[in-house]
Coordinates of C-alpha atoms in Angstrom, one line a residue:
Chain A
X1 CA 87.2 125.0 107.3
X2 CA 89.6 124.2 109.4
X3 CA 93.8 124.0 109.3
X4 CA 95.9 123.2 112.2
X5 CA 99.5 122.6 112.0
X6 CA 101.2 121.7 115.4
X7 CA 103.6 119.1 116.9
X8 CA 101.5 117.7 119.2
X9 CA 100.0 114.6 118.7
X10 CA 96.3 114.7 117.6
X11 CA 92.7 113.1 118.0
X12 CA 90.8 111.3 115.1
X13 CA 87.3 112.4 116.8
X14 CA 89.1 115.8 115.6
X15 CA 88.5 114.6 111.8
X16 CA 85.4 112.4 112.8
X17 CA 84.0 115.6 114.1
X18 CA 83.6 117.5 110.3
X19 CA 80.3 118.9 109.6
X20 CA 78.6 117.8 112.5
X21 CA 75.3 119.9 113.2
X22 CA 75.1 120.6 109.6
X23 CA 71.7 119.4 108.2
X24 CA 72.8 119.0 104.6
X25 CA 75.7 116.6 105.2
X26 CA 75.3 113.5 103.8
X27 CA 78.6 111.9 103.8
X28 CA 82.2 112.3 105.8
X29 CA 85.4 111.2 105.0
X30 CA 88.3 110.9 107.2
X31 CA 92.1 109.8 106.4
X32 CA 94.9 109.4 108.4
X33 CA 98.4 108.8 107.5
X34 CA 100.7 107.5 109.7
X35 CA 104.3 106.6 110.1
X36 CA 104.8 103.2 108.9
X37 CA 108.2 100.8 110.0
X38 CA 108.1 98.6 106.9
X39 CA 112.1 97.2 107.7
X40 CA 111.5 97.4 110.8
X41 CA 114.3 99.4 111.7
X42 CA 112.7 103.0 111.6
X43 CA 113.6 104.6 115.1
X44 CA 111.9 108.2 114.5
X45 CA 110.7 110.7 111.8
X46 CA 111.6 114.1 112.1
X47 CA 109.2 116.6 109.9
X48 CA 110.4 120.1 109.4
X49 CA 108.2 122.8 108.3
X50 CA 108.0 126.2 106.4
X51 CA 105.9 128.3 109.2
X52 CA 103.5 130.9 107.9
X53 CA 103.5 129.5 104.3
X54 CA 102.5 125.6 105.2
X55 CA 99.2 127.6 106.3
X56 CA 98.5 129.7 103.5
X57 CA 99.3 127.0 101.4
X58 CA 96.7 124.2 103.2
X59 CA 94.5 127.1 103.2
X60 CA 94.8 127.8 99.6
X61 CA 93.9 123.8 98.9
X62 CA 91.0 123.4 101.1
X63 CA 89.6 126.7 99.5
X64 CA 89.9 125.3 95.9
X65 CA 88.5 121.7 97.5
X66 CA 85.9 123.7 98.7
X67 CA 84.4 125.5 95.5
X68 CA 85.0 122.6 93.0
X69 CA 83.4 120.1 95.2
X70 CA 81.1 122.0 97.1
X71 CA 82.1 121.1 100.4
X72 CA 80.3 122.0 103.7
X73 CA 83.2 121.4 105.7
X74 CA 86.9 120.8 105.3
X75 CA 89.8 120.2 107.7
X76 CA 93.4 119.5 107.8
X77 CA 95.7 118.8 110.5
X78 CA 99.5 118.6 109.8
X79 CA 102.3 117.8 112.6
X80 CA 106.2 119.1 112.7
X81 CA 109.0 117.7 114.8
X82 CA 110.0 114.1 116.1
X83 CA 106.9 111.4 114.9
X84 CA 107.5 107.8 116.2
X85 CA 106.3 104.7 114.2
X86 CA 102.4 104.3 114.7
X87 CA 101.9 108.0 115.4
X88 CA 99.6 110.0 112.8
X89 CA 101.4 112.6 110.7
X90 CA 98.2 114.6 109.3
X91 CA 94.8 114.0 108.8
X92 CA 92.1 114.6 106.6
X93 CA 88.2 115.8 106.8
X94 CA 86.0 116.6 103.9
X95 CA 82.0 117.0 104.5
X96 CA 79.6 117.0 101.7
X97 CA 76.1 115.9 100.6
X98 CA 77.0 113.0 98.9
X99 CA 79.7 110.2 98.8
X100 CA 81.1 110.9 95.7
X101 CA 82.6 114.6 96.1
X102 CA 83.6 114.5 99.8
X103 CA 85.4 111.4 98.6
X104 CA 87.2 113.3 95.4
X105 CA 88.2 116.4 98.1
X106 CA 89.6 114.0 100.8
X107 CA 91.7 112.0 97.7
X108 CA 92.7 115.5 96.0
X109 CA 93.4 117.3 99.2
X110 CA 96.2 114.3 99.9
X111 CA 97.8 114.9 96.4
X112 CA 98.0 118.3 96.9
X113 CA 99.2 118.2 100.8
X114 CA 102.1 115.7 99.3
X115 CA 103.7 117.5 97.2
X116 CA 102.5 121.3 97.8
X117 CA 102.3 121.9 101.4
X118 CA 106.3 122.8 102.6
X119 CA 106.6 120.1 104.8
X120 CA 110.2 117.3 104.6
X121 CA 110.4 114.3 106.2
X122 CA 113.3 112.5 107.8
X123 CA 114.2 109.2 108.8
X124 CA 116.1 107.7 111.3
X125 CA 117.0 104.4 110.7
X126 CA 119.8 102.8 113.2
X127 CA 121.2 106.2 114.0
X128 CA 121.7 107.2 110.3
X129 CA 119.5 110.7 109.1
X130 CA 118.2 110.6 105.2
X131 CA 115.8 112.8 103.5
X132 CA 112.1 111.3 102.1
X133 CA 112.7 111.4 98.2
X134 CA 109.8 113.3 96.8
X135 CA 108.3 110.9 94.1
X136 CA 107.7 111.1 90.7
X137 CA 104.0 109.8 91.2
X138 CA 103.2 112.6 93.3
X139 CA 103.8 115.2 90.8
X140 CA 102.3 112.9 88.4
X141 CA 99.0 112.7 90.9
X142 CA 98.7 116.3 90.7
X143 CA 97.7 115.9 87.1
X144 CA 94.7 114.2 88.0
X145 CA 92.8 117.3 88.9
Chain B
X1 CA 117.4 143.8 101.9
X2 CA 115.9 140.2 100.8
X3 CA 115.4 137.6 104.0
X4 CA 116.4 134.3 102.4
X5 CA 115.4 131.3 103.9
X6 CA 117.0 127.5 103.7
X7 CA 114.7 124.1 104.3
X8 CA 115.6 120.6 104.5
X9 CA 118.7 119.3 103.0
X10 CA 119.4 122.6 101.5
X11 CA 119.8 124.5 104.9
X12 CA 121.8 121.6 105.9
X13 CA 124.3 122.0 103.2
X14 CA 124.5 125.8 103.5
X15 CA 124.5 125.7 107.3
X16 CA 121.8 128.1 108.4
X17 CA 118.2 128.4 108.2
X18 CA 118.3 132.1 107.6
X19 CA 120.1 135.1 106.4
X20 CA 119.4 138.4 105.3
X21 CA 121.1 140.0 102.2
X22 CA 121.9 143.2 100.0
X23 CA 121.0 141.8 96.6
X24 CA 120.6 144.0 93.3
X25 CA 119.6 140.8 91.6
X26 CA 117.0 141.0 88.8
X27 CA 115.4 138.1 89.3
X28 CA 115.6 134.0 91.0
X29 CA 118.4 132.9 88.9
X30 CA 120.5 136.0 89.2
X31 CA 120.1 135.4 93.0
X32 CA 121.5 132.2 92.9
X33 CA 124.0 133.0 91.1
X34 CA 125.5 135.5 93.4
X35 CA 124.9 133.2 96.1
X36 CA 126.9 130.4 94.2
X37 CA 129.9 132.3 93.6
X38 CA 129.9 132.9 97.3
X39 CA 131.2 130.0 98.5
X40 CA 131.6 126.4 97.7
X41 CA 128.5 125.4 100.2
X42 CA 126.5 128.1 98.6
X43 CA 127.3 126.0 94.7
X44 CA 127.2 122.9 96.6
X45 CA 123.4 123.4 97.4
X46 CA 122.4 125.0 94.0
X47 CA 124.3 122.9 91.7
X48 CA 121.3 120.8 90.2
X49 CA 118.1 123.6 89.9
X50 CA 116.0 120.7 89.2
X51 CA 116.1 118.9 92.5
X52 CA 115.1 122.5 94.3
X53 CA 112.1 124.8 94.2
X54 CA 111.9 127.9 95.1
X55 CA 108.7 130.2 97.0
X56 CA 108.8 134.3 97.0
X57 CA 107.0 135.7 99.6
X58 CA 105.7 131.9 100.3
X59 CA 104.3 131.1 97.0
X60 CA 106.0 129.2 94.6
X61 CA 107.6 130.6 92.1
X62 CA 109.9 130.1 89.0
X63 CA 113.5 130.3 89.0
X64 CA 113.2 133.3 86.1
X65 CA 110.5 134.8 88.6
X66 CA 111.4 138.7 89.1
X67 CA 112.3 139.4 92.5
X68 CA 111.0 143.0 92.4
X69 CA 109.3 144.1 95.5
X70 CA 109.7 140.5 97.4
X71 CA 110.9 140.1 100.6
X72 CA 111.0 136.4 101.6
X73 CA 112.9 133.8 99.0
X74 CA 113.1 130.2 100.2
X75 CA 114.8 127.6 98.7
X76 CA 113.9 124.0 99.3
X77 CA 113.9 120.3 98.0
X78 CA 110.5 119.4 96.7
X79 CA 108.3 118.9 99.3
X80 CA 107.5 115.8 101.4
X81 CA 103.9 116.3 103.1
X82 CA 101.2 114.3 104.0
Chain C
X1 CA 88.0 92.6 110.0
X2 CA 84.9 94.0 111.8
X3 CA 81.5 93.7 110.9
X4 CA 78.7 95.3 113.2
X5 CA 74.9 95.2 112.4
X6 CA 73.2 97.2 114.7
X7 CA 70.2 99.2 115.8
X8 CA 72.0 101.6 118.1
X9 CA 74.3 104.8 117.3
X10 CA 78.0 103.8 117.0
X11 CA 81.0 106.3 118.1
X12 CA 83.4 107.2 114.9
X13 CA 85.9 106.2 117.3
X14 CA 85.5 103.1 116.5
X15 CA 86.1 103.4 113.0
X16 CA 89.2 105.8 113.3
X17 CA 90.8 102.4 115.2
X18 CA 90.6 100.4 111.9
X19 CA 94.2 99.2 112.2
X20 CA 95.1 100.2 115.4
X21 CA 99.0 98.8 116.7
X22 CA 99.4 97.1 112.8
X23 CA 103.0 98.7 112.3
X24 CA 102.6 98.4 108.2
X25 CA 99.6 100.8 108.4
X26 CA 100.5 104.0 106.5
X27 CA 96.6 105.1 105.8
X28 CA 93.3 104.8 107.5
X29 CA 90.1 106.4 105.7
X30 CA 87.3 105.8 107.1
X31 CA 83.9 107.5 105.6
X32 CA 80.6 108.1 107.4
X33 CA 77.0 108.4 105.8
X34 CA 74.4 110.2 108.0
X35 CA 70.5 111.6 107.3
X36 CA 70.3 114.2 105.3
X37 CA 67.4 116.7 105.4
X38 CA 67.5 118.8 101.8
X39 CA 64.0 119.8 102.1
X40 CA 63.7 120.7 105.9
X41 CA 60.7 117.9 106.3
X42 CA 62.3 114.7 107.0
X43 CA 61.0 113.1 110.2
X44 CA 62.9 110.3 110.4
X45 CA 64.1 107.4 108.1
X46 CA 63.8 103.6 108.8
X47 CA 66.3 100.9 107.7
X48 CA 64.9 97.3 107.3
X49 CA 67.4 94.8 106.9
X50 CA 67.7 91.3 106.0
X51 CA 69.1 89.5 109.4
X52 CA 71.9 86.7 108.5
X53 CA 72.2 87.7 105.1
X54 CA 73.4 90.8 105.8
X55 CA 76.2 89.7 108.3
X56 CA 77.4 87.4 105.1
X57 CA 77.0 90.0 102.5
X58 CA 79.2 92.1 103.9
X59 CA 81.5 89.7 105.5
X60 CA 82.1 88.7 102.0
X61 CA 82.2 92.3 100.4
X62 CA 85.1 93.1 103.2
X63 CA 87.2 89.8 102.3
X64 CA 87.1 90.4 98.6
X65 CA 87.8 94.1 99.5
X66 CA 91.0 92.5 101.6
X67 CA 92.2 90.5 99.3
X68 CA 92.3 93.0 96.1
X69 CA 94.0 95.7 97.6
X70 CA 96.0 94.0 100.6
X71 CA 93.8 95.9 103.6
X72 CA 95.0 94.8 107.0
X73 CA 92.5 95.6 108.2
X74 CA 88.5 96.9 107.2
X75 CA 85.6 97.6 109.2
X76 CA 81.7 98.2 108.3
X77 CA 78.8 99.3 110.5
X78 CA 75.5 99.7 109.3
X79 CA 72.7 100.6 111.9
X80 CA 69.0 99.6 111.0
X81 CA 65.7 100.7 112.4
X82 CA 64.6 104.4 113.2
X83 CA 67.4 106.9 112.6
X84 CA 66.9 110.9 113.0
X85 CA 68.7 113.5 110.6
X86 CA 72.0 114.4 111.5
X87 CA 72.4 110.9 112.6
X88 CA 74.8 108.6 111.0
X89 CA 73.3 105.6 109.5
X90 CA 77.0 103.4 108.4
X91 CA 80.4 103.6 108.3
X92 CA 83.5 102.4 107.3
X93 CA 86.9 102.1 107.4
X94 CA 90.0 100.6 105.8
X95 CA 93.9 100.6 106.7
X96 CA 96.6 99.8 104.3
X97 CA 100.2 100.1 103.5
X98 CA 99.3 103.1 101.3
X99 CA 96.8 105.9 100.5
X100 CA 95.6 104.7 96.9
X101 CA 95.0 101.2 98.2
X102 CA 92.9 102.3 101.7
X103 CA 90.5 104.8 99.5
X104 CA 89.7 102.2 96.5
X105 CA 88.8 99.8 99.3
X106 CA 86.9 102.2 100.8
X107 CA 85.0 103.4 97.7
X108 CA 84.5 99.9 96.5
X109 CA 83.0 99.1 100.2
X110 CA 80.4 101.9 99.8
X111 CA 79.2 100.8 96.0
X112 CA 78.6 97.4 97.1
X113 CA 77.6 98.7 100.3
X114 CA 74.6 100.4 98.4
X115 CA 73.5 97.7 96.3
X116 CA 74.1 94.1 97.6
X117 CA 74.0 94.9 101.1
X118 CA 70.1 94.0 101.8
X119 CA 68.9 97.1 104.1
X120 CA 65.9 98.6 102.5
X121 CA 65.5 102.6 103.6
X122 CA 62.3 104.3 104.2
X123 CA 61.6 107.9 104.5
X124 CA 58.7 109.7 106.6
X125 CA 58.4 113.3 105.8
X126 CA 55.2 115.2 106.9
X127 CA 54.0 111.9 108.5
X128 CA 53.8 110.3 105.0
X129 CA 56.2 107.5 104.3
X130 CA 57.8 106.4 101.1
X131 CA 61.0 103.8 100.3
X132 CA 63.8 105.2 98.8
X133 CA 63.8 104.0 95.5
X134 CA 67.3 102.5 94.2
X135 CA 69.3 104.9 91.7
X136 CA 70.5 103.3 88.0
X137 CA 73.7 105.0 89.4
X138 CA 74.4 102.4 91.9
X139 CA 74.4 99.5 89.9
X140 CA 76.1 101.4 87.7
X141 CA 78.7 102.0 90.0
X142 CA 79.4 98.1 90.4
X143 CA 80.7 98.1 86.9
X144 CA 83.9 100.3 87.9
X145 CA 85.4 97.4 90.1
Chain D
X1 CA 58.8 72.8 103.3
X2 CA 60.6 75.9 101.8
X3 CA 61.1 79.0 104.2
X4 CA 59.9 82.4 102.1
X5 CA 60.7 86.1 103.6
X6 CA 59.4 89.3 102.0
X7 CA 61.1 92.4 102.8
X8 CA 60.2 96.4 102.1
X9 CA 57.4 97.0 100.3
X10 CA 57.2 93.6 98.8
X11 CA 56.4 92.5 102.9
X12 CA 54.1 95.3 102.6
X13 CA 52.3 94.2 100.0
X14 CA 51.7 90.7 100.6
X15 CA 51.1 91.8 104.0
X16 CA 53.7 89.1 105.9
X17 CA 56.8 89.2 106.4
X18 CA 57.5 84.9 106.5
X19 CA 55.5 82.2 105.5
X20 CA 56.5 78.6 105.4
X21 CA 55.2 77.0 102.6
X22 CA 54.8 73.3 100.7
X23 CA 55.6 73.3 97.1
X24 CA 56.9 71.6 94.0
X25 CA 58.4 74.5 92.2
X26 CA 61.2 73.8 90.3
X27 CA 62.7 77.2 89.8
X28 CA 62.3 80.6 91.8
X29 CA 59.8 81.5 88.7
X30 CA 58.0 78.4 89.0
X31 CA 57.4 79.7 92.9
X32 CA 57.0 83.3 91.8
X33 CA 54.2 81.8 89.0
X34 CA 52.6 79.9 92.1
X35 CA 52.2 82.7 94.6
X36 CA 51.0 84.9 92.0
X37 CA 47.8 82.5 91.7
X38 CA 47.2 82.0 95.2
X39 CA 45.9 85.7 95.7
X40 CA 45.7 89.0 94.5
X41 CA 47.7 90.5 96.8
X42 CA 50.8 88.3 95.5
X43 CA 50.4 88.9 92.0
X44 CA 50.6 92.5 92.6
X45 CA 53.8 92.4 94.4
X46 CA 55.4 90.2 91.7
X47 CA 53.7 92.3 88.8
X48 CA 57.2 93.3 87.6
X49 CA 59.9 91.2 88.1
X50 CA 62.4 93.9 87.2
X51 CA 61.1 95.5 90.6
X52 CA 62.4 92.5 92.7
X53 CA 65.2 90.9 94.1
X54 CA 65.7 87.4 95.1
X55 CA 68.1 85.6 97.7
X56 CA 68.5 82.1 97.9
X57 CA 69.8 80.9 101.4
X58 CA 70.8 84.5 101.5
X59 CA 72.8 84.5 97.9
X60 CA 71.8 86.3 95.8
X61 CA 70.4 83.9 92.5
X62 CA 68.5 84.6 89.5
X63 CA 64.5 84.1 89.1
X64 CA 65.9 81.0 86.6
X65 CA 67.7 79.4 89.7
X66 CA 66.5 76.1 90.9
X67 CA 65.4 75.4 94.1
X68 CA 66.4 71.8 95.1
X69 CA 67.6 72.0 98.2
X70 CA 67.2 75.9 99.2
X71 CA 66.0 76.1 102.2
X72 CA 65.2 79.8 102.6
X73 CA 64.1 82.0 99.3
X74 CA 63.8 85.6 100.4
X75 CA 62.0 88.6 97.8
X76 CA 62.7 92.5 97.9
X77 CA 63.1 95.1 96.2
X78 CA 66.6 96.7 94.9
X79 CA 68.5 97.3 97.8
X80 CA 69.4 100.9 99.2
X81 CA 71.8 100.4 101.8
X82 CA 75.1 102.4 102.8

């Protein structure tokens, strides 16, 4: 299992690269979310971050991924600081036997990373600052589980 | 002596990221309290609970959590990851 | 959209692209299914496929995929022939607007993937060789989309 | 002239994978009743239809489907792909 939270930009064969040499793998999933310029006016995202607990916490999810869907391998990669449209925010790896369960860990990983791990995105739209509104889905997608 | 830390939109209405304090208070709420009454910036960032959330020692926690024995409070909106 | 029927190993790179320079693409997942070896004999497995059909069958799976949960953009591999364990035998990948819509894709992908995608898989363990016998489960499966 | 492919064990069976053959069968069953009778071999890999698969100019049909105009009918077994 792995967790890396940095500001540096990263590399999908990273994510690509979960649970490689193990012979009981049967399936990998990877996700990556990025920053999206839907008006087209987004200029830069700026991600701030709670040091020391945004570990623990991603640590604490992949741990709980890891018993109730028996993963094999498990990482999750988080960046801080200035993110330009394109760029990949974080990324997800889950390794299992089969489809079903690395798929479930990847999707429940995500809920929990959205609205449990102490990250807070801003946006910079034509020189104005606002805060990402946590949504009311996302605590509603934690119910899933 | 309680290290109280500010994320987001709430350090940014309060002004720092950080500050240490002398607190005798019982428990989240009473904290806040006593921060409120500080100054206006202080009520200014508290003044709707709902839209914050709170982590002692960096797990979250209740506002009517006891703050016996904690040493890290941190006060934030709710959180915007992934 | 991206189709590739091949004999030869692909690079996951290729799949973590899915979407590459697209400015409205917020989520790439992309899974990977590889040779498993639970019982420590498997030689190797060989995929038969059905040339030309299978180029259309999944050309259409990937369009219907598109359309029902606005993808821009999808790719499938699927490698025939002799494949070792550890090795990856298919992949895919989809990039959307948002999360939810890039893993149903996905998930739909790799149900019809394993049913109406004409490859045929055979196992050789201890020199013996058998063909994988379809699982009720997968047709199954087709019923959730 | 109708093009038929066999594919997994059902190519295995009958021991080829392509044949082209002359017929007058109206429907896929008609052709599947007609094989069957040419030899052993062919009956055995049509013994249960349940078992098999059938692609008409690589569509997927029914054994009921009729065959004016297909040009290719292809027979397998359930398919285990992905």
């Amino acid at each position: 299992m792995t967790v890396i939270v940095q500001a540096a930009p990263f590399e999908a064969a990273l994510l690509s690269g979960a649970g490689r040499g193990l012979p009981g793998v049967g399936a990998v999933v990877t996700f990556i979310g990025q920053v999206r310029d839907t008006e087209g006016d987004l200029e830069r995202m700026e991600i701030e971050h709670y040091p020391g607990m945004t570990e623990r916490a991603i640590e604490a999810m992949l741990a709980e991924a890891t018993t109730r869907w028996d993963l094999l391998d498990g990482i999750v990669i988080h960046r801080y600081g200035t993110l330009l449209p394109g760029e990949a925010i974080m990324g997800v790896a889950t390794a299992a036997a089969h489809r079903a369960e690395a798929f479930a860990a990847a999707d429940f990983l995500m809920d929990y990373l959205k609205s449990r791990a102490p990250f807070w995105k801003k946006e910079v739209r034509a020189g104005r600052m606002s805060w990402v509104a946590a949504k009311d889905d996302d605590e509603t997608a934690l119910r899933r589980w | 002596m309680i290290d109280i830390l500010y994320f987001a939109w709430v350090r940014e209405r309060i002004g720092l990221p950080k500050e240490r304090v002398e607190t005798e208070a019982r428990t989240v709420g009473d904290l806040v309290a006593e921060l409120s009454a500080r100054e206006d910036r202080y009520a200014a960032a508290f003044a709707d609970l709902d839209a914050l959330r709170v982590a002692l020692d960096q797990e979250l926690a209740d506002f009517d959590a006891p703050l016996a024995g904690v040493r890290e409070v941190a006060f934030f909106p709710p959180m915007t990851g992934g």
